[in-house]
Amino acid sequence: MFYGSKFKGWFEGLAEEVSRKHKGDSQYIGLTSDVANFCKSIRKTRNCVEHTKPDERVEVFDFSLTPNNEVVPPTIAVYHPQFTQPRMPVSAYTSQVTEHIANLRDSDCIHVFKKYQCIGEASCPSGGAAGKPTWHKLVKYSYGIDGGNQIIPLS
């Protein structure tokens, strides 16, 4: 996403910029906010691993046995003043992160689309493929968000 101006805090700033520029589009604003929160949680988790402090840490536990001789799988917990992930199996944590990324695509909120590519006469924009904006002649595809009845370009 290219917004041409600098804004404070990469994920927070992007969400605020999208909110300011697309005031009427609550779905887009909500999606951007969710994506920003998710990305911040990943960033904070990474920071907890790389820069461990007493109140900013990741705890990973290996296999263990309960008093009933049941095997407990490896677990992970993330502790940060602004983000906490309670202790859970590593496999569930990984699945949660993967699912969140996949849900963005599965819900068709974010997708890659070919811009001005004509498959048939009906799919051609007015002016046809030759009517591309000059800046777009060297770009074969672009990123965008499904805005219902229109695609909102991100780049």
PDB file of C-alpha atoms in Angstrom:
ATOM      1  CA  MET A   1       0.000   0.000   0.000  1.00  0.00           C
ATOM      2  CA  PHE A   2       1.428   3.319  -1.003  1.00  0.00           C
ATOM      3  CA  TYR A   3      -0.068   6.405   0.605  1.00  0.00           C
ATOM      4  CA  GLY A   4       2.563   8.919  -0.437  1.00  0.00           C
ATOM      5  CA  SER A   5       2.766  10.685   2.910  1.00  0.00           C
ATOM      6  CA  LYS A   6       4.553   9.671   6.062  1.00  0.00           C
ATOM      7  CA  PHE A   7       2.468   8.821   9.066  1.00  0.00           C
ATOM      8  CA  LYS A   8       3.343   7.956  12.632  1.00  0.00           C
ATOM      9  CA  GLY A   9       3.499   4.298  13.622  1.00  0.00           C
ATOM     10  CA  TRP A  10       3.423   2.003  10.600  1.00  0.00           C
ATOM     11  CA  PHE A  11       0.337  -0.114  11.379  1.00  0.00           C
ATOM     12  CA  GLU A  12      -1.457   2.447  13.534  1.00  0.00           C
ATOM     13  CA  GLY A  13      -0.706   5.238  11.093  1.00  0.00           C
ATOM     14  CA  LEU A  14      -1.910   3.231   8.116  1.00  0.00           C
ATOM     15  CA  ALA A  15      -5.205   2.402   9.855  1.00  0.00           C
ATOM     16  CA  GLU A  16      -5.689   6.087  10.747  1.00  0.00           C
ATOM     17  CA  GLU A  17      -4.820   7.218   7.208  1.00  0.00           C
ATOM     18  CA  VAL A  18      -7.269   4.739   5.655  1.00  0.00           C
ATOM     19  CA  SER A  19      -9.927   5.837   8.152  1.00  0.00           C
ATOM     20  CA  ARG A  20      -9.354   9.482   7.208  1.00  0.00           C
ATOM     21  CA  LYS A  21      -9.271   8.941   3.427  1.00  0.00           C
ATOM     22  CA  HIS A  22     -12.146   6.431   3.209  1.00  0.00           C
ATOM     23  CA  LYS A  23     -14.601   7.817   5.792  1.00  0.00           C
ATOM     24  CA  GLY A  24     -17.713   6.273   4.228  1.00  0.00           C
ATOM     25  CA  ASP A  25     -16.354   2.752   3.849  1.00  0.00           C
ATOM     26  CA  SER A  26     -16.796   1.084   7.247  1.00  0.00           C
ATOM     27  CA  GLN A  27     -15.881  -2.385   5.925  1.00  0.00           C
ATOM     28  CA  TYR A  28     -12.537  -1.192   4.564  1.00  0.00           C
ATOM     29  CA  ILE A  29     -11.805   0.793   7.731  1.00  0.00           C
ATOM     30  CA  GLY A  30     -12.715  -2.206   9.914  1.00  0.00           C
ATOM     31  CA  LEU A  31     -10.589  -4.567   7.840  1.00  0.00           C
ATOM     32  CA  THR A  32      -7.596  -2.230   7.987  1.00  0.00           C
ATOM     33  CA  SER A  33      -8.002  -1.884  11.749  1.00  0.00           C
ATOM     34  CA  ASP A  34      -8.173  -5.690  12.186  1.00  0.00           C
ATOM     35  CA  VAL A  35      -5.126  -6.195   9.966  1.00  0.00           C
ATOM     36  CA  ALA A  36      -3.226  -3.496  11.891  1.00  0.00           C
ATOM     37  CA  ASN A  37      -4.073  -5.132  15.238  1.00  0.00           C
ATOM     38  CA  PHE A  38      -3.023  -8.552  13.951  1.00  0.00           C
ATOM     39  CA  CYS A  39       0.264  -7.215  12.534  1.00  0.00           C
ATOM     40  CA  LYS A  40       0.977  -5.369  15.801  1.00  0.00           C
ATOM     41  CA  SER A  41       0.449  -8.595  17.778  1.00  0.00           C
ATOM     42  CA  ILE A  42       2.940 -10.402  15.526  1.00  0.00           C
ATOM     43  CA  ARG A  43       5.421  -7.518  15.839  1.00  0.00           C
ATOM     44  CA  LYS A  44       5.073  -7.442  19.644  1.00  0.00           C
ATOM     45  CA  THR A  45       5.546 -11.215  19.818  1.00  0.00           C
ATOM     46  CA  ARG A  46       8.716 -10.938  17.745  1.00  0.00           C
ATOM     47  CA  ASN A  47       9.958  -8.070  19.940  1.00  0.00           C
ATOM     48  CA  CYS A  48       9.302 -10.177  23.057  1.00  0.00           C
ATOM     49  CA  VAL A  49      11.497 -12.919  21.591  1.00  0.00           C
ATOM     50  CA  GLU A  50      14.300 -10.610  20.438  1.00  0.00           C
ATOM     51  CA  HIS A  51      14.249  -8.105  23.341  1.00  0.00           C
ATOM     52  CA  THR A  52      13.103 -10.034  26.409  1.00  0.00           C
ATOM     53  CA  LYS A  53      12.229  -7.910  29.461  1.00  0.00           C
ATOM     54  CA  PRO A  54      10.507  -8.927  32.702  1.00  0.00           C
ATOM     55  CA  ASP A  55       7.115  -7.708  31.428  1.00  0.00           C
ATOM     56  CA  GLU A  56       7.747  -8.463  27.716  1.00  0.00           C
ATOM     57  CA  ARG A  57       8.496 -12.107  27.079  1.00  0.00           C
ATOM     58  CA  VAL A  58       7.469 -15.299  25.319  1.00  0.00           C
ATOM     59  CA  GLU A  59       7.316 -18.472  27.367  1.00  0.00           C
ATOM     60  CA  VAL A  60       7.567 -21.785  25.537  1.00  0.00           C
ATOM     61  CA  PHE A  61       7.186 -25.069  27.395  1.00  0.00           C
ATOM     62  CA  ASP A  62       8.179 -28.498  26.099  1.00  0.00           C
ATOM     63  CA  PHE A  63       6.087 -31.653  26.392  1.00  0.00           C
ATOM     64  CA  SER A  64       5.081 -32.381  29.976  1.00  0.00           C
ATOM     65  CA  LEU A  65       3.124 -34.923  31.996  1.00  0.00           C
ATOM     66  CA  THR A  66       0.127 -34.205  34.201  1.00  0.00           C
ATOM     67  CA  PRO A  67      -0.292 -35.977  37.563  1.00  0.00           C
ATOM     68  CA  ASN A  68      -2.664 -38.351  35.692  1.00  0.00           C
ATOM     69  CA  ASN A  69       0.136 -39.335  33.276  1.00  0.00           C
ATOM     70  CA  GLU A  70      -1.407 -37.405  30.365  1.00  0.00           C
ATOM     71  CA  VAL A  71       0.979 -35.849  27.866  1.00  0.00           C
ATOM     72  CA  VAL A  72       0.603 -32.088  27.470  1.00  0.00           C
ATOM     73  CA  PRO A  73       1.867 -30.808  24.094  1.00  0.00           C
ATOM     74  CA  PRO A  74       4.366 -27.914  23.867  1.00  0.00           C
ATOM     75  CA  THR A  75       2.752 -24.599  24.796  1.00  0.00           C
ATOM     76  CA  ILE A  76       3.430 -20.915  24.198  1.00  0.00           C
ATOM     77  CA  ALA A  77       2.372 -17.748  26.000  1.00  0.00           C
ATOM     78  CA  VAL A  78       3.116 -14.123  25.081  1.00  0.00           C
ATOM     79  CA  TYR A  79       3.261 -11.409  27.741  1.00  0.00           C
ATOM     80  CA  HIS A  80       3.420  -7.747  26.733  1.00  0.00           C
ATOM     81  CA  PRO A  81       1.858  -4.708  28.457  1.00  0.00           C
ATOM     82  CA  GLN A  82      -0.248  -4.028  25.337  1.00  0.00           C
ATOM     83  CA  PHE A  83      -0.831  -7.621  24.171  1.00  0.00           C
ATOM     84  CA  THR A  84      -1.175 -10.939  25.978  1.00  0.00           C
ATOM     85  CA  GLN A  85      -1.681 -14.363  24.456  1.00  0.00           C
ATOM     86  CA  PRO A  86      -2.612 -16.832  27.216  1.00  0.00           C
ATOM     87  CA  ARG A  87      -0.734 -20.135  27.362  1.00  0.00           C
ATOM     88  CA  MET A  88      -1.927 -22.471  24.629  1.00  0.00           C
ATOM     89  CA  PRO A  89      -0.546 -25.357  22.545  1.00  0.00           C
ATOM     90  CA  VAL A  90       2.055 -24.199  20.014  1.00  0.00           C
ATOM     91  CA  SER A  91       0.123 -26.023  17.278  1.00  0.00           C
ATOM     92  CA  ALA A  92      -3.071 -24.092  18.176  1.00  0.00           C
ATOM     93  CA  TYR A  93      -1.158 -20.778  18.227  1.00  0.00           C
ATOM     94  CA  THR A  94       0.358 -21.495  14.817  1.00  0.00           C
ATOM     95  CA  SER A  95      -3.045 -22.544  13.451  1.00  0.00           C
ATOM     96  CA  GLN A  96      -4.629 -19.375  14.855  1.00  0.00           C
ATOM     97  CA  VAL A  97      -2.055 -17.152  13.136  1.00  0.00           C
ATOM     98  CA  THR A  98      -2.307 -19.104   9.865  1.00  0.00           C
ATOM     99  CA  GLU A  99      -6.110 -19.075   9.961  1.00  0.00           C
ATOM    100  CA  HIS A 100      -6.198 -15.331  10.557  1.00  0.00           C
ATOM    101  CA  ILE A 101      -4.019 -14.727   7.510  1.00  0.00           C
ATOM    102  CA  ALA A 102      -6.048 -17.192   5.425  1.00  0.00           C
ATOM    103  CA  ASN A 103      -9.377 -15.677   6.517  1.00  0.00           C
ATOM    104  CA  LEU A 104      -8.337 -12.354   5.035  1.00  0.00           C
ATOM    105  CA  ARG A 105      -8.073 -14.085   1.671  1.00  0.00           C
ATOM    106  CA  ASP A 106     -10.990 -16.490   2.097  1.00  0.00           C
ATOM    107  CA  SER A 107     -13.414 -13.673   2.819  1.00  0.00           C
ATOM    108  CA  ASP A 108     -12.331 -12.018  -0.435  1.00  0.00           C
ATOM    109  CA  CYS A 109     -11.661  -8.771   1.390  1.00  0.00           C
ATOM    110  CA  ILE A 110      -8.152  -8.547   0.023  1.00  0.00           C
ATOM    111  CA  HIS A 111      -7.243  -9.960  -3.337  1.00  0.00           C
ATOM    112  CA  VAL A 112      -4.921  -9.517  -6.219  1.00  0.00           C
ATOM    113  CA  PHE A 113      -6.613  -8.599  -9.447  1.00  0.00           C
ATOM    114  CA  LYS A 114      -5.429  -7.975 -12.946  1.00  0.00           C
ATOM    115  CA  LYS A 115      -6.161  -4.443 -13.863  1.00  0.00           C
ATOM    116  CA  TYR A 116      -7.335  -3.686 -17.360  1.00  0.00           C
ATOM    117  CA  GLN A 117      -6.773  -7.285 -18.504  1.00  0.00           C
ATOM    118  CA  CYS A 118      -9.535  -8.123 -20.980  1.00  0.00           C
ATOM    119  CA  ILE A 119     -10.665 -11.738 -21.086  1.00  0.00           C
ATOM    120  CA  GLY A 120     -13.718 -11.018 -23.151  1.00  0.00           C
ATOM    121  CA  GLU A 121     -15.387  -7.923 -24.544  1.00  0.00           C
ATOM    122  CA  ALA A 122     -17.682  -7.667 -21.500  1.00  0.00           C
ATOM    123  CA  SER A 123     -14.792  -7.503 -19.028  1.00  0.00           C
ATOM    124  CA  CYS A 124     -12.933  -4.675 -20.776  1.00  0.00           C
ATOM    125  CA  PRO A 125     -13.081  -1.272 -19.111  1.00  0.00           C
ATOM    126  CA  SER A 126     -14.374   1.526 -21.284  1.00  0.00           C
ATOM    127  CA  GLY A 127     -11.562   2.421 -23.609  1.00  0.00           C
ATOM    128  CA  GLY A 128     -10.265  -1.154 -23.606  1.00  0.00           C
ATOM    129  CA  ALA A 129      -6.844  -2.285 -22.532  1.00  0.00           C
ATOM    130  CA  ALA A 130      -5.224   0.562 -24.462  1.00  0.00           C
ATOM    131  CA  GLY A 131      -6.992   3.029 -22.136  1.00  0.00           C
ATOM    132  CA  LYS A 132      -4.694   2.280 -19.192  1.00  0.00           C
ATOM    133  CA  PRO A 133      -3.375   5.225 -17.216  1.00  0.00           C
ATOM    134  CA  THR A 134       0.232   5.971 -18.208  1.00  0.00           C
ATOM    135  CA  TRP A 135       1.607   5.022 -14.790  1.00  0.00           C
ATOM    136  CA  HIS A 136      -0.114   1.656 -15.079  1.00  0.00           C
ATOM    137  CA  LYS A 137       1.208   0.569 -18.470  1.00  0.00           C
ATOM    138  CA  LEU A 138       4.204  -1.218 -16.940  1.00  0.00           C
ATOM    139  CA  VAL A 139       2.186  -2.740 -14.079  1.00  0.00           C
ATOM    140  CA  LYS A 140       0.412  -5.982 -14.982  1.00  0.00           C
ATOM    141  CA  TYR A 141      -1.490  -6.360 -11.709  1.00  0.00           C
ATOM    142  CA  SER A 142      -2.324  -4.421  -8.589  1.00  0.00           C
ATOM    143  CA  TYR A 143      -3.542  -5.030  -5.055  1.00  0.00           C
ATOM    144  CA  GLY A 144      -7.018  -3.995  -4.082  1.00  0.00           C
ATOM    145  CA  ILE A 145      -9.857  -4.465  -1.655  1.00  0.00           C
ATOM    146  CA  ASP A 146     -13.333  -5.602  -2.636  1.00  0.00           C
ATOM    147  CA  GLY A 147     -15.540  -2.632  -1.832  1.00  0.00           C
ATOM    148  CA  GLY A 148     -18.801  -4.331  -2.797  1.00  0.00           C
ATOM    149  CA  ASN A 149     -19.576  -2.920  -6.218  1.00  0.00           C
ATOM    150  CA  GLN A 150     -16.093  -1.510  -6.816  1.00  0.00           C
ATOM    151  CA  ILE A 151     -12.446  -2.452  -6.318  1.00  0.00           C
ATOM    152  CA  ILE A 152     -10.521   0.010  -4.165  1.00  0.00           C
ATOM    153  CA  PRO A 153      -6.913   0.088  -5.448  1.00  0.00           C
ATOM    154  CA  LEU A 154      -4.201  -0.064  -2.800  1.00  0.00           C
ATOM    155  CA  SER A 155      -1.236   0.561  -5.045  1.00  0.00           C
TER     156      SER A 155
END
